[in-house]
Amino acid sequence: MTANILNSWNLKAESYMEAKLRYSGFGCEIFEFFKYELSLNLNNFQFYQPINQPEDLIAYYKLDNIEFAVQLDPLCEVICIWNNSISVEVNFFVKDYYAKVIEIIKTKIL
């Protein structure tokens, strides 16, 4: 499962508020879109700071049989969405990258 993949990373757990205060880079508003566009409860996310890429943010969502991870990378300006079935990167070239991420999650994950 997606959680097993995350176990191979060196991650520091953090709360949503810690993550929100620490990370202000590309894609930083995506969790508000998850909350309001997809009605995902932010309490179902686990947030992490990768030790080897401390500028990034990783969030893991799990509820019943729905599971996926999101990685925000401010240096490459990319939002990565992945689970056992898909791996997609949406970057700053996409005009409305938040809408694209929501569309991918709606059609390929939920």
Short mmCIF file of C-alpha atoms in Angstrom, two decimals:
data_model
loop_
_atom_site.label_atom_id
_atom_site.label_comp_id
_atom_site.label_asym_id
_atom_site.label_seq_id
_atom_site.Cartn_x
_atom_site.Cartn_y
_atom_site.Cartn_z
CA MET A 1 0.00 0.00 0.00
CA THR A 2 0.93 3.66 -0.24
CA ALA A 3 1.84 3.73 3.46
CA ASN A 4 4.45 1.01 2.87
CA ILE A 5 6.10 3.16 0.21
CA LEU A 6 6.29 6.05 2.67
CA ASN A 7 7.96 3.77 5.20
CA SER A 8 11.01 3.61 2.96
CA TRP A 9 11.49 7.39 3.28
CA ASN A 10 13.13 9.20 6.17
CA LEU A 11 10.24 11.40 7.33
CA LYS A 12 9.55 13.67 10.26
CA ALA A 13 5.87 13.69 11.27
CA GLU A 14 4.25 17.06 11.78
CA SER A 15 0.77 18.39 12.42
CA TYR A 16 -1.23 20.19 9.76
CA MET A 17 -0.58 23.51 11.50
CA GLU A 18 3.18 22.84 11.65
CA ALA A 19 3.17 21.91 7.98
CA LYS A 20 1.12 24.97 7.07
CA LEU A 21 3.46 27.28 8.97
CA ARG A 22 6.60 25.64 7.57
CA TYR A 23 5.58 25.23 3.94
CA SER A 24 4.57 28.24 1.85
CA GLY A 25 5.89 27.08 -1.52
CA PHE A 26 4.26 25.92 -4.74
CA GLY A 27 0.92 24.21 -4.18
CA CYS A 28 0.62 25.31 -0.55
CA GLU A 29 -3.14 25.96 -0.86
CA ILE A 30 -4.00 22.46 -2.14
CA PHE A 31 -5.30 21.27 1.24
CA GLU A 32 -7.93 24.01 1.29
CA PHE A 33 -9.08 22.73 -2.12
CA PHE A 34 -9.18 19.18 -0.74
CA LYS A 35 -11.32 20.40 2.13
CA TYR A 36 -13.77 22.54 0.16
CA GLU A 37 -13.80 20.97 -3.32
CA LEU A 38 -13.58 17.30 -2.30
CA SER A 39 -14.95 17.46 1.27
CA LEU A 40 -11.88 15.60 2.54
CA ASN A 41 -11.38 15.87 6.26
CA LEU A 42 -7.89 17.21 6.93
CA ASN A 43 -7.79 15.07 10.09
CA ASN A 44 -7.51 12.03 7.80
CA PHE A 45 -4.17 13.29 6.49
CA GLN A 46 -0.81 12.60 8.08
CA PHE A 47 1.77 15.29 7.31
CA TYR A 48 5.50 14.82 6.95
CA GLN A 49 8.68 16.71 6.25
CA PRO A 50 11.18 14.60 4.29
CA ILE A 51 14.53 14.70 6.08
CA ASN A 52 16.53 14.53 2.83
CA GLN A 53 14.32 17.14 1.13
CA PRO A 54 13.28 19.36 4.05
CA GLU A 55 11.77 22.02 1.78
CA ASP A 56 9.13 19.51 0.57
CA LEU A 57 5.84 18.54 2.17
CA ILE A 58 4.29 15.09 2.02
CA ALA A 59 0.75 14.31 3.11
CA TYR A 60 -0.75 10.83 3.30
CA TYR A 61 -4.54 10.39 3.17
CA LYS A 62 -6.26 7.22 4.33
CA LEU A 63 -9.95 6.64 4.93
CA ASP A 64 -11.49 3.20 4.50
CA ASN A 65 -10.33 1.98 1.06
CA ILE A 66 -9.25 5.42 -0.20
CA GLU A 67 -5.53 6.01 0.08
CA PHE A 68 -3.12 8.40 -1.61
CA ALA A 69 -0.12 10.61 -1.00
CA VAL A 70 0.63 14.15 -2.10
CA GLN A 71 4.10 15.61 -2.33
CA LEU A 72 4.66 19.33 -2.75
CA ASP A 73 8.03 20.31 -4.14
CA PRO A 74 8.74 24.06 -4.20
CA LEU A 75 12.05 23.74 -6.05
CA CYS A 76 10.61 21.90 -9.06
CA GLU A 77 7.22 23.59 -8.60
CA VAL A 78 5.34 20.31 -8.82
CA ILE A 79 2.48 18.60 -7.02
CA CYS A 80 2.85 14.81 -7.08
CA ILE A 81 -0.16 12.59 -6.42
CA TRP A 82 0.34 8.86 -6.05
CA ASN A 83 -0.91 5.62 -4.64
CA ASN A 84 -0.55 1.97 -5.68
CA SER A 85 -2.33 2.61 -8.98
CA ILE A 86 -1.22 6.02 -10.21
CA SER A 87 1.66 8.45 -10.09
CA VAL A 88 0.98 11.89 -11.54
CA GLU A 89 2.91 15.15 -11.47
CA VAL A 90 1.19 18.49 -12.03
CA ASN A 91 3.53 21.43 -12.43
CA PHE A 92 3.40 25.17 -12.83
CA PHE A 93 2.98 24.85 -16.61
CA VAL A 94 -0.63 23.77 -16.05
CA LYS A 95 -2.74 26.93 -16.07
CA ASP A 96 -5.06 25.93 -13.20
CA TYR A 97 -2.97 23.32 -11.42
CA TYR A 98 -5.28 23.12 -8.37
CA ALA A 99 -8.27 22.27 -10.58
CA LYS A 100 -6.16 19.65 -12.40
CA VAL A 101 -5.14 17.99 -9.13
CA ILE A 102 -8.79 17.94 -7.97
CA GLU A 103 -9.85 16.41 -11.30
CA ILE A 104 -7.20 13.69 -11.04
CA ILE A 105 -8.23 12.78 -7.51
CA LYS A 106 -11.94 12.77 -8.40
CA THR A 107 -11.51 10.60 -11.49
CA LYS A 108 -8.65 8.29 -10.53
CA ILE A 109 -8.73 7.94 -6.75
CA LEU A 110 -12.15 8.65 -5.21
#
